[in-house]
Coordinates of C-alpha atoms and ligand atoms in Angstrom, one line a residue:
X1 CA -14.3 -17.8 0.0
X2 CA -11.0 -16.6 0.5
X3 CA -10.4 -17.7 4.0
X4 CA -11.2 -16.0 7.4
X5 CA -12.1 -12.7 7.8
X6 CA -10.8 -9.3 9.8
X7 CA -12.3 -6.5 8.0
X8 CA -14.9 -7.7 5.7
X9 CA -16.6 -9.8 8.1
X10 CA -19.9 -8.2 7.4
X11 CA -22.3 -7.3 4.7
X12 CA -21.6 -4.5 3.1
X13 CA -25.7 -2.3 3.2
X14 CA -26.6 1.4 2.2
X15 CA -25.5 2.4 6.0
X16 CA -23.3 -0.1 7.1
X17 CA -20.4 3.1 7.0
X18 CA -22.5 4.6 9.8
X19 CA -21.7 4.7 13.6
X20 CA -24.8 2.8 14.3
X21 CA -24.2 -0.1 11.8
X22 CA -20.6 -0.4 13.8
X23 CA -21.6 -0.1 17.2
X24 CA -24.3 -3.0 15.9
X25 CA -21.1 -5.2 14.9
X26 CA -19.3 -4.7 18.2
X27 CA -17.8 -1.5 17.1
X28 CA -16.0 1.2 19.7
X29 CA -15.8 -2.1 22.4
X30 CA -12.4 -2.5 21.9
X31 CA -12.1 1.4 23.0
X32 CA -14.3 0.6 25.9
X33 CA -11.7 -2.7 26.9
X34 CA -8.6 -0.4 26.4
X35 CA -9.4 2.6 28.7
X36 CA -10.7 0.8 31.5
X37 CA -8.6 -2.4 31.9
X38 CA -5.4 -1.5 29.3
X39 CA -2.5 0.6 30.3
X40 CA -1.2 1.7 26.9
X41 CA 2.0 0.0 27.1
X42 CA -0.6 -3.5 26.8
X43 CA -2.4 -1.8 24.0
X44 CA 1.1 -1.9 22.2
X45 CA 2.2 -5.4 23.4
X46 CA -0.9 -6.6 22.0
X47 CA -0.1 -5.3 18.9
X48 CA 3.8 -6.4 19.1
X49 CA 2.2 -10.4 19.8
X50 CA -0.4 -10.0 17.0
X51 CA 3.0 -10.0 14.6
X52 CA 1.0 -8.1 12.5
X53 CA 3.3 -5.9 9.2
X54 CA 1.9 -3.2 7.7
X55 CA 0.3 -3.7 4.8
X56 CA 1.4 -0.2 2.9
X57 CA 4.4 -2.3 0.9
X58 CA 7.2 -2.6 3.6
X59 CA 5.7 -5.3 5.7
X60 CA 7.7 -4.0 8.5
X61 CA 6.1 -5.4 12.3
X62 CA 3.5 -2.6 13.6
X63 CA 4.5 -3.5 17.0
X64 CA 8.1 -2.7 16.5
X65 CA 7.2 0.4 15.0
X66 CA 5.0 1.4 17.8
X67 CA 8.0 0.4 20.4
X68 CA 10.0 3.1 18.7
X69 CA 8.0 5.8 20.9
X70 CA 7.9 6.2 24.9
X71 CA 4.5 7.4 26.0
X72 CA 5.6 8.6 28.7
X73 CA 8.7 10.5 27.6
X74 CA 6.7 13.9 28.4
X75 CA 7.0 15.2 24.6
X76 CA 4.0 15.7 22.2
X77 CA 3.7 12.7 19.5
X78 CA 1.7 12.4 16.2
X79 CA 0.3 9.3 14.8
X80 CA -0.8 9.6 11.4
X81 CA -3.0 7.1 9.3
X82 CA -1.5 7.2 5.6
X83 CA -4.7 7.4 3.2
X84 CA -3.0 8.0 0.4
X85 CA -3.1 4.8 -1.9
X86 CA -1.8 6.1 -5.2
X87 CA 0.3 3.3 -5.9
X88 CA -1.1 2.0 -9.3
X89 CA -3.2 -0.7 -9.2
X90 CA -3.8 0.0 -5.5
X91 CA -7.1 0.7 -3.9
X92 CA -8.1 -1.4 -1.1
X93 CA -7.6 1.4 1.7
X94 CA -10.6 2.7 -0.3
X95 CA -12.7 0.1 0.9
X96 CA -12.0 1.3 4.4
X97 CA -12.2 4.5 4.1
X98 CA -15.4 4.0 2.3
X99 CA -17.0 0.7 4.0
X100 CA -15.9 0.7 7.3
X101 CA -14.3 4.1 8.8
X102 CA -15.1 3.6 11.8
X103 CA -12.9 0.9 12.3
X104 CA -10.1 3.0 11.4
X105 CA -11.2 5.5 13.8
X106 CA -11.7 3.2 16.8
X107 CA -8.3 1.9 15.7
X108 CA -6.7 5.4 15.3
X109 CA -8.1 6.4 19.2
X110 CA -6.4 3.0 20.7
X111 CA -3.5 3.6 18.9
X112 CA -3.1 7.5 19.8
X113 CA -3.8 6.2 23.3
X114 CA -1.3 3.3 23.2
X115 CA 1.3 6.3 21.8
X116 CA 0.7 8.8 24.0
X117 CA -1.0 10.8 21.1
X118 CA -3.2 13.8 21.2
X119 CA -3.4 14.7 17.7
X120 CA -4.0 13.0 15.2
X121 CA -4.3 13.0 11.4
X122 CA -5.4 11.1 8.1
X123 CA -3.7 11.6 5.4
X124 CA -5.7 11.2 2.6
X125 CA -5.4 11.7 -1.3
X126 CA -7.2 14.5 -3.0
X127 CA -8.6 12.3 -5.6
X128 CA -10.4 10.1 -2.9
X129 CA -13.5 12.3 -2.9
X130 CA -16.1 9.5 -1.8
X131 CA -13.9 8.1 0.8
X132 CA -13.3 11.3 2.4
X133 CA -16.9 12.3 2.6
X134 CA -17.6 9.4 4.2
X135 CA -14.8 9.4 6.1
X136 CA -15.7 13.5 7.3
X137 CA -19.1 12.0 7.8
X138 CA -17.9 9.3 10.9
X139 CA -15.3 11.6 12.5
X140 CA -18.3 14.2 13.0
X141 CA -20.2 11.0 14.1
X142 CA -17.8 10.1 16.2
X143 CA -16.8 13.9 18.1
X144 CA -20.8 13.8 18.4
X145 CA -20.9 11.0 20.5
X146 CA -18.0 12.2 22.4
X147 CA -15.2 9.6 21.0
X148 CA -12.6 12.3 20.3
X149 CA -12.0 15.6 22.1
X150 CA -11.9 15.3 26.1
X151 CA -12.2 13.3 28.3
X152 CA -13.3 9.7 26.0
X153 CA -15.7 7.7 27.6
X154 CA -15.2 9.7 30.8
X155 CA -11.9 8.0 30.7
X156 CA -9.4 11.4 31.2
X157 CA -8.2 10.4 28.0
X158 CA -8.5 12.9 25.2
X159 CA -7.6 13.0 21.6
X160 CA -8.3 15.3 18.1
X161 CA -8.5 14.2 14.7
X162 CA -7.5 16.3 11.5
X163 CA -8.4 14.9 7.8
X164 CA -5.9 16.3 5.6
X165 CA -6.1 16.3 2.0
X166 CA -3.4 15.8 -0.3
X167 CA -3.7 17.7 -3.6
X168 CA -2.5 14.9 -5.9
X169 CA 1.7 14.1 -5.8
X170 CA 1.9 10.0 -5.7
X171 CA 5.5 10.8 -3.5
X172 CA 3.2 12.3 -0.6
X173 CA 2.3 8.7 -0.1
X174 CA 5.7 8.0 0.8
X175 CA 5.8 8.7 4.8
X176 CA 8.6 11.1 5.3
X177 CA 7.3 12.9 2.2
X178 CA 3.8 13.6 3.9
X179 CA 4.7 15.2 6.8
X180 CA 6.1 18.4 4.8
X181 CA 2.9 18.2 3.0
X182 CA 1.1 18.3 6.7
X183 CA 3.7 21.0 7.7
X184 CA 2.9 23.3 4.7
X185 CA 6.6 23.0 3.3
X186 CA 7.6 21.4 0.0
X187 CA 6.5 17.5 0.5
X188 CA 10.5 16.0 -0.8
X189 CA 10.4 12.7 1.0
X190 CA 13.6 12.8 3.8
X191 CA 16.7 10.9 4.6
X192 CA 16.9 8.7 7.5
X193 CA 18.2 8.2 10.1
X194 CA 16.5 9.9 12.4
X195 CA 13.6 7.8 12.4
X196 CA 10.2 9.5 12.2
X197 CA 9.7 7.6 15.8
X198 CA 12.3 9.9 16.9
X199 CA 11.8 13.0 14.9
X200 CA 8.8 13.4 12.4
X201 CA 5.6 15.5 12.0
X202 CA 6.7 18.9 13.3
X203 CA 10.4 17.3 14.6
X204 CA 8.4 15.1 17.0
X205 CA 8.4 11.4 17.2
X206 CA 6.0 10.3 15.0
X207 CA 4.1 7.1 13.7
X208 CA 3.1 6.7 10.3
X209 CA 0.3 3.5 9.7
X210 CA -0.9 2.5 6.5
X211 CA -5.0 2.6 6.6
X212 CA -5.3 -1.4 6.6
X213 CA -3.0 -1.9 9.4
X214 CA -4.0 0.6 11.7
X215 CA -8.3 -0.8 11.2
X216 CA -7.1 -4.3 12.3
X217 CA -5.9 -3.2 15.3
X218 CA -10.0 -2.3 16.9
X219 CA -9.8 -6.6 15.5
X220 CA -6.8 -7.5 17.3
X221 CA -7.4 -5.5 21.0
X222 CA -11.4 -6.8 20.6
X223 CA -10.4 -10.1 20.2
X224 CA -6.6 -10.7 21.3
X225 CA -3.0 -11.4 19.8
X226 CA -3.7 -14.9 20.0
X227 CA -6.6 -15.0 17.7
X228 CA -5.2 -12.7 15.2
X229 CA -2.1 -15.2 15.0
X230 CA -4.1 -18.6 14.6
X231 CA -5.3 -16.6 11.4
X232 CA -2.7 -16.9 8.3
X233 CA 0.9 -18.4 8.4
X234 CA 2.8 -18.5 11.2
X235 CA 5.3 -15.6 9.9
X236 CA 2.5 -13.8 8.2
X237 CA -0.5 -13.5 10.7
X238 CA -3.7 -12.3 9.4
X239 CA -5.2 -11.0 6.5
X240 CA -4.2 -9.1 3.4
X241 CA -6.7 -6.5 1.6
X242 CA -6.1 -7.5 -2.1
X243 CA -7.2 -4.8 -4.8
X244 CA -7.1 -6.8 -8.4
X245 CA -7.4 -4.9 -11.4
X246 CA -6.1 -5.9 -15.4
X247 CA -7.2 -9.0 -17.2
X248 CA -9.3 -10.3 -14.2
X249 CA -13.3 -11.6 -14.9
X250 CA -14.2 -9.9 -11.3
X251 CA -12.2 -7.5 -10.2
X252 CA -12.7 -5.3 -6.6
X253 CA -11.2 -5.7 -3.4
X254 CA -10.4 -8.4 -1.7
X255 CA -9.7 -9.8 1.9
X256 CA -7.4 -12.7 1.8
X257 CA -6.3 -15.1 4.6
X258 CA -2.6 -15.0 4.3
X259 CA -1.4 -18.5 3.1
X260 CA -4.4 -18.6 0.7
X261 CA -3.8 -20.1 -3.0
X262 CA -3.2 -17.3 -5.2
X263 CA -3.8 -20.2 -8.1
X264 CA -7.6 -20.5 -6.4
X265 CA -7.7 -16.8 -6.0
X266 CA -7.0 -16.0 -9.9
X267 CA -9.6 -18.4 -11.1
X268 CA -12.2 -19.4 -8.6
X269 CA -12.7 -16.2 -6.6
X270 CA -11.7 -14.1 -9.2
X271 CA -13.4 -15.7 -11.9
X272 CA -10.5 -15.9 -13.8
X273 CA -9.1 -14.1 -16.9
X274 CA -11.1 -12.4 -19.5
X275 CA -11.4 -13.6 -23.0
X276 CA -10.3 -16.9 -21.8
X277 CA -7.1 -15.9 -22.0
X278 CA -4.1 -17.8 -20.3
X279 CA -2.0 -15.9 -17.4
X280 CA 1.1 -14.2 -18.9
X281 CA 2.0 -12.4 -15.8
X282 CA 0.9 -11.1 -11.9
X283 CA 2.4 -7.3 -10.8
X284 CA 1.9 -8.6 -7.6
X285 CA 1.6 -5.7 -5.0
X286 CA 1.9 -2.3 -7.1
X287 CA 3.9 -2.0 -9.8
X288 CA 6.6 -0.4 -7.1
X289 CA 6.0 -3.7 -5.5
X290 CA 9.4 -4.8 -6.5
X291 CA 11.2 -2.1 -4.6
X292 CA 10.9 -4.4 -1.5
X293 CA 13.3 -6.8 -2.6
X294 CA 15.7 -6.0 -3.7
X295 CA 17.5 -5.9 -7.3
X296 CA 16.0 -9.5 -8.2
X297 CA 12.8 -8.5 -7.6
X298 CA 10.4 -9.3 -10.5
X299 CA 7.2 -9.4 -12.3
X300 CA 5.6 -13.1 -11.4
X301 CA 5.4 -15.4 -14.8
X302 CA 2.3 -17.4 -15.0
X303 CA 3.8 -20.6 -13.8
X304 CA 5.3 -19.3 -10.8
X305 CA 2.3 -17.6 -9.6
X306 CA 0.5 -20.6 -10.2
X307 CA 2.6 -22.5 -7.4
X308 CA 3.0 -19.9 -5.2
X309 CA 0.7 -18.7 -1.9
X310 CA -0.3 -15.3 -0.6
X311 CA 1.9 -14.4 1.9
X312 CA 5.4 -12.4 3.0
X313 CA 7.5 -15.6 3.0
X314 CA 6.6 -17.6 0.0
X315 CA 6.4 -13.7 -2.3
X316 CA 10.2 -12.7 -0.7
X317 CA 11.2 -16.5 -1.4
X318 CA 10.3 -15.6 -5.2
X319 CA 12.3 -12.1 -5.5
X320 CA 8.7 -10.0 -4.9
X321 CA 6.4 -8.5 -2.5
X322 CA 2.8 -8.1 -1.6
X323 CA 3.6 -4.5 -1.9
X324 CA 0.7 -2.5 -1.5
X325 CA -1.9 -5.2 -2.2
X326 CA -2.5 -4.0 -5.4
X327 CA -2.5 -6.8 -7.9
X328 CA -2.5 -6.5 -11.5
X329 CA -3.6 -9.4 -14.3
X330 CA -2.1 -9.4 -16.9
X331 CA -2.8 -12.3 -20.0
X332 CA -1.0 -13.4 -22.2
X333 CA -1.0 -11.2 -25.6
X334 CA -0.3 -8.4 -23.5
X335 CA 2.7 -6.0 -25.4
X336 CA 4.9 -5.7 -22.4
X337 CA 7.2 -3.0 -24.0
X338 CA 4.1 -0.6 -24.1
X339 CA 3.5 -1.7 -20.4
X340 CA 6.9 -0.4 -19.7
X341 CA 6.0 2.4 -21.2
X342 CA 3.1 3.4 -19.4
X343 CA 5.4 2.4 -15.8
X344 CA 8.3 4.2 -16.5
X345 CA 6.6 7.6 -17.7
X346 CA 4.3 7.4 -14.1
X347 CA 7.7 7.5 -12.5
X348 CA 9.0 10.2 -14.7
X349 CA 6.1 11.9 -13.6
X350 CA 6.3 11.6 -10.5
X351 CA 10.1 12.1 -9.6
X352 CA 10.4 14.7 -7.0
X353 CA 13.5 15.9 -8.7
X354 CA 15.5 16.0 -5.7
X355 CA 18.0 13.4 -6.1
X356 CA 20.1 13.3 -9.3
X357 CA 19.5 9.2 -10.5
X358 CA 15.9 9.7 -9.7
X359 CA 14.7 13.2 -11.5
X360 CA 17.7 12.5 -14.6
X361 CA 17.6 8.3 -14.5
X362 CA 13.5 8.1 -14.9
X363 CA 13.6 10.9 -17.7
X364 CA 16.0 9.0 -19.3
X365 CA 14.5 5.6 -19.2
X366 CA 11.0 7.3 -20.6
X367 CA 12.9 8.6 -23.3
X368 CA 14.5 5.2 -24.5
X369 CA 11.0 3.3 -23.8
X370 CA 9.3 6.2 -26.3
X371 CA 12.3 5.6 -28.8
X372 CA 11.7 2.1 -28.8
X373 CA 7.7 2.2 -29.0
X374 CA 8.0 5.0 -31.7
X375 CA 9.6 2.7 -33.8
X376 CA 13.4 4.1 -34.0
X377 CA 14.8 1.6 -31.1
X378 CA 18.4 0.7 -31.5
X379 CA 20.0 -2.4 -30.3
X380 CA 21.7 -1.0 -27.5
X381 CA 19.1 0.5 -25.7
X382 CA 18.1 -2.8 -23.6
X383 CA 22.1 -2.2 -22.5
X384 CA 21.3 1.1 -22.2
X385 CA 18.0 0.4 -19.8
X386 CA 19.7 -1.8 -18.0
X387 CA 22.4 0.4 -17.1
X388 CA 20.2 3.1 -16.4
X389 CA 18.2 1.2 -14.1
X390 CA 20.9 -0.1 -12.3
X391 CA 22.2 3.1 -11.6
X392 CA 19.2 4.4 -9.5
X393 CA 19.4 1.1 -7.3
X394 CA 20.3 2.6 -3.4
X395 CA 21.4 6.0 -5.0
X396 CA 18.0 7.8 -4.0
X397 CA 16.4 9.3 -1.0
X398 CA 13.4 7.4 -1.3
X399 CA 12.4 4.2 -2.8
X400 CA 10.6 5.7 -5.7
X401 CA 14.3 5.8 -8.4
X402 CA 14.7 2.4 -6.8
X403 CA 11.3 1.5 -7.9
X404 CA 11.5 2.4 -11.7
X405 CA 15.3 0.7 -11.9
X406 CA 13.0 -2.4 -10.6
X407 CA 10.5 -2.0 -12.9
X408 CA 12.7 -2.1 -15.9
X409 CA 15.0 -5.2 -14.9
X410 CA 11.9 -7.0 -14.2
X411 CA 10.5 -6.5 -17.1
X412 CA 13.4 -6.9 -19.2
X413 CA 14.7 -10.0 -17.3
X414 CA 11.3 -11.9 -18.3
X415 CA 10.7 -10.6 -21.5
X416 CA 13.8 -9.8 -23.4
X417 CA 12.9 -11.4 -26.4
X418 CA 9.7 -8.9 -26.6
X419 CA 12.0 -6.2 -26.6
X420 CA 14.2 -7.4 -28.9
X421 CA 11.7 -8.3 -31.0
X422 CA 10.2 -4.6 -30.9
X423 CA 13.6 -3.1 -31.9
X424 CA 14.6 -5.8 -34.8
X425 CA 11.1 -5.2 -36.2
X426 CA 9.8 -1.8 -35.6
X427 CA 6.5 -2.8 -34.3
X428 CA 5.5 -5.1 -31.4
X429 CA 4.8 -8.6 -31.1
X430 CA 1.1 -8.3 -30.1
X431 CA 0.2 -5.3 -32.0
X432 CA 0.7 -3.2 -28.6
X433 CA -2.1 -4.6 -27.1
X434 CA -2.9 -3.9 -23.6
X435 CA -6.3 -4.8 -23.7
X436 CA -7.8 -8.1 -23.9
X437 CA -9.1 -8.8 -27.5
Ligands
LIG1 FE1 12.4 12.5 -5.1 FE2 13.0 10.4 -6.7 FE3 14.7 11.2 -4.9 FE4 12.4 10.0 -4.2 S1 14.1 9.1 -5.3 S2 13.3 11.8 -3.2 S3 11.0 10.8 -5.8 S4 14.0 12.4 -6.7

């Protein structure tokens, strides 16, 4: 057991996704609670006292977010539910979207309601083919039974839900970034300021929620700020979905009580690491998880994460993030050169090419990372890496050059001597192993 429950708190049957099996679990009540006895400035407050972050990778307070737009400042506003997990290593919003999408719905109606919102949308990635059907499959549940369109629950409230499906580029999960792909234009993620609470999806004030946060808000108006805090730490209320992948004995998705024992996690719940192998490292939340803090953000050696607990303080306290909940094992043996590798040519990949560190810096870094693994490495390329990396760090538009810089210190910070040990030699110090053998 991994502590107390907010999503997960049922068994998961062959129709448990359906409207039935969630009106069964106390499904759309919160809905009910809102329209007739909440004015949507409470629905908001409630939110602001839960303290719940959002659990997308910047942790930043729903609530406050939520204060950035005035429902009743007469203009149209969009709230958007960001479905587009293609952070590697991440895929707990899957479970949502696959499991439970109703609660993401009932969520997305208090939230429109609480925003002054009459359209909505879900972003979701075009490789997500199960969780949209299923996800297509409750919104025409739902319009059936009259819970979007006009006049909800006979309340005068009305509201419209669009599915959108992305078409595959990892920076359309970046927020500012999706909106163009909503809009039709090129999807370059945007400077701010403004705020997308003061201009976003079609120049109007907009709120972009990760999946996970906005389905613990049905949780959290059902059952009240208070309880939502007595769950998890006091500056981390709640629960974290945990998607663990890598060296792992079981690993799925998880829901985790924030403050939970990450050394109980690894080898209790998740049956800890194949082959027997001891813990070389933890990519702790995405392997852009490290954007978040900054330039000593890191990869987790084994020995810190064995001390450590799951949750905002004690991860920032040790120079990383939850991220995006996406957790990766890795055991010792592992060639962490090659795993560079793999990181750094995702990001290469994946560069928008709008900003000159980003589209030139990860190109770079890929091409000194091939050199190296090739076999033709030269002693100045960790100096060269480094310098590289460093370059990208607050030079972007988004966090995405930050995110590869990150990568590389990290990596190069905790394994040096791997590196080293690849040029001097030619070959790597664990055959270039990244499986478990
Ligand atoms: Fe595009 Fe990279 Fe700049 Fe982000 S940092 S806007 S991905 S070029």
């Amino acid at each position: 057991m991994t502590g107390r429950k907010v999503l997960m708190d049922f068994e998961v049957t062959a129709d448990s996704h359906t409207l039935a099996a969630y009106r069964a679990r106390g499904g759309y009540r919160a809905l009910a609670k809102a329209l007739q006895t909440m004015r949507p400035r409470d629905v908001t407050q409630e939110v602001v006292d839960s303290g719940i972050q959002g659990r997308g990778g910047a942790a930043f307070p729903a609530g406050r977010k939520w204060q950035g737009i005035d429902p009743d400042d007469g203009q149209p506003h969009y709230l958007i539910a960001n479905a587009d997990e293609g952070e590697p290593g991440t895929f707990k919003d899957r479970w949502v979207l696959e499991f439970d999408p109703h609660a993401l719905l009932e969520s997305m109606l208090l939230a429109s309601y609480a925003l002054g919102v009459r359209h909505a949308f879900v972003y979701i990635r075009g490789e997500y083919d199960r969780p949209w059907r299923r996800l297509d499959a409750a919104v025409e549940e739902a319009y059936a039974e009259g819970l979007f369109g006009e006049n909800i629950l006979g309340s005068g409230f009305a509201c419209d839900l669009f599915v959108f499906r992305g078409a595959g580029a990892y920076v359309c999960g970046e927020a500012s970034s999706l909106l163009g792909s909503i809009e039709g234009t090129r999807a370059y993620p945007r400077n701010r300021p403004p705020r997308m609470t003061v201009r976003g999806l079609y120049q109007a004030p907009t709120v972009v929620n990760n999946v996970e946060t906005l389905a613990s808000v049905a949780w959290i108006v059902r059952n009240g700020a208070r309880a939502f805090r007595e769950i998890g730490t006091e500056k981390s209320p709640g629960t974290r979905l945990i998607s663990v992948s890598g060296h792992i004995r079981k690993p799925g998705v998880y829901e985790v009580e924030l403050g939970y024992s990450w050394a109980k996690f690894l080898h209790e719940d998740c049956g800890g690491l194949l082959c027997n192998k001891a813990l070389k490292a933890v990519i702790p939340g995405g392997i852009s998880s490290a954007v978040l803090t900054g330039k000593d953000a890191k990869v987790l050696t084994a020995g810190e994460v064995e001390d450590l607990t799951l949750d905002h303080e004690k991860l920032r306290a040790a120079g990383s993030s939850l991220g995006s909940g996406g957790m990766i094992v890795i055991a010792e043996g592992t060639c962490m050169v090659r795993l560079l590798q793999i990181m750094l040519r995702f990001y290469h990949h994946e560069s928008c090419g709008q900003c000159t560190p980003c589209r030139e810096g990860t190109g770079w870094m890929h091409r000194v990372i091939d050199r190296i693994v090739a076999g033709q490495g030269r002693p100045e390329d960790i100096d060269t890496l480094y310098h590289v990396a460093r370059f990208n760090d607050g030079t972007t538009i988004c966090g995405l050059g930050d995110a590869a810089g990150y990568a590389a210190t990290a990596m190069l910070d905790n394994f040096r001597d791997e590196f080293e040990y690849f040029i001097e030699h030619r070959h790597s110090k664990f055959g270039g192993n990244l499986e478990c053998r």
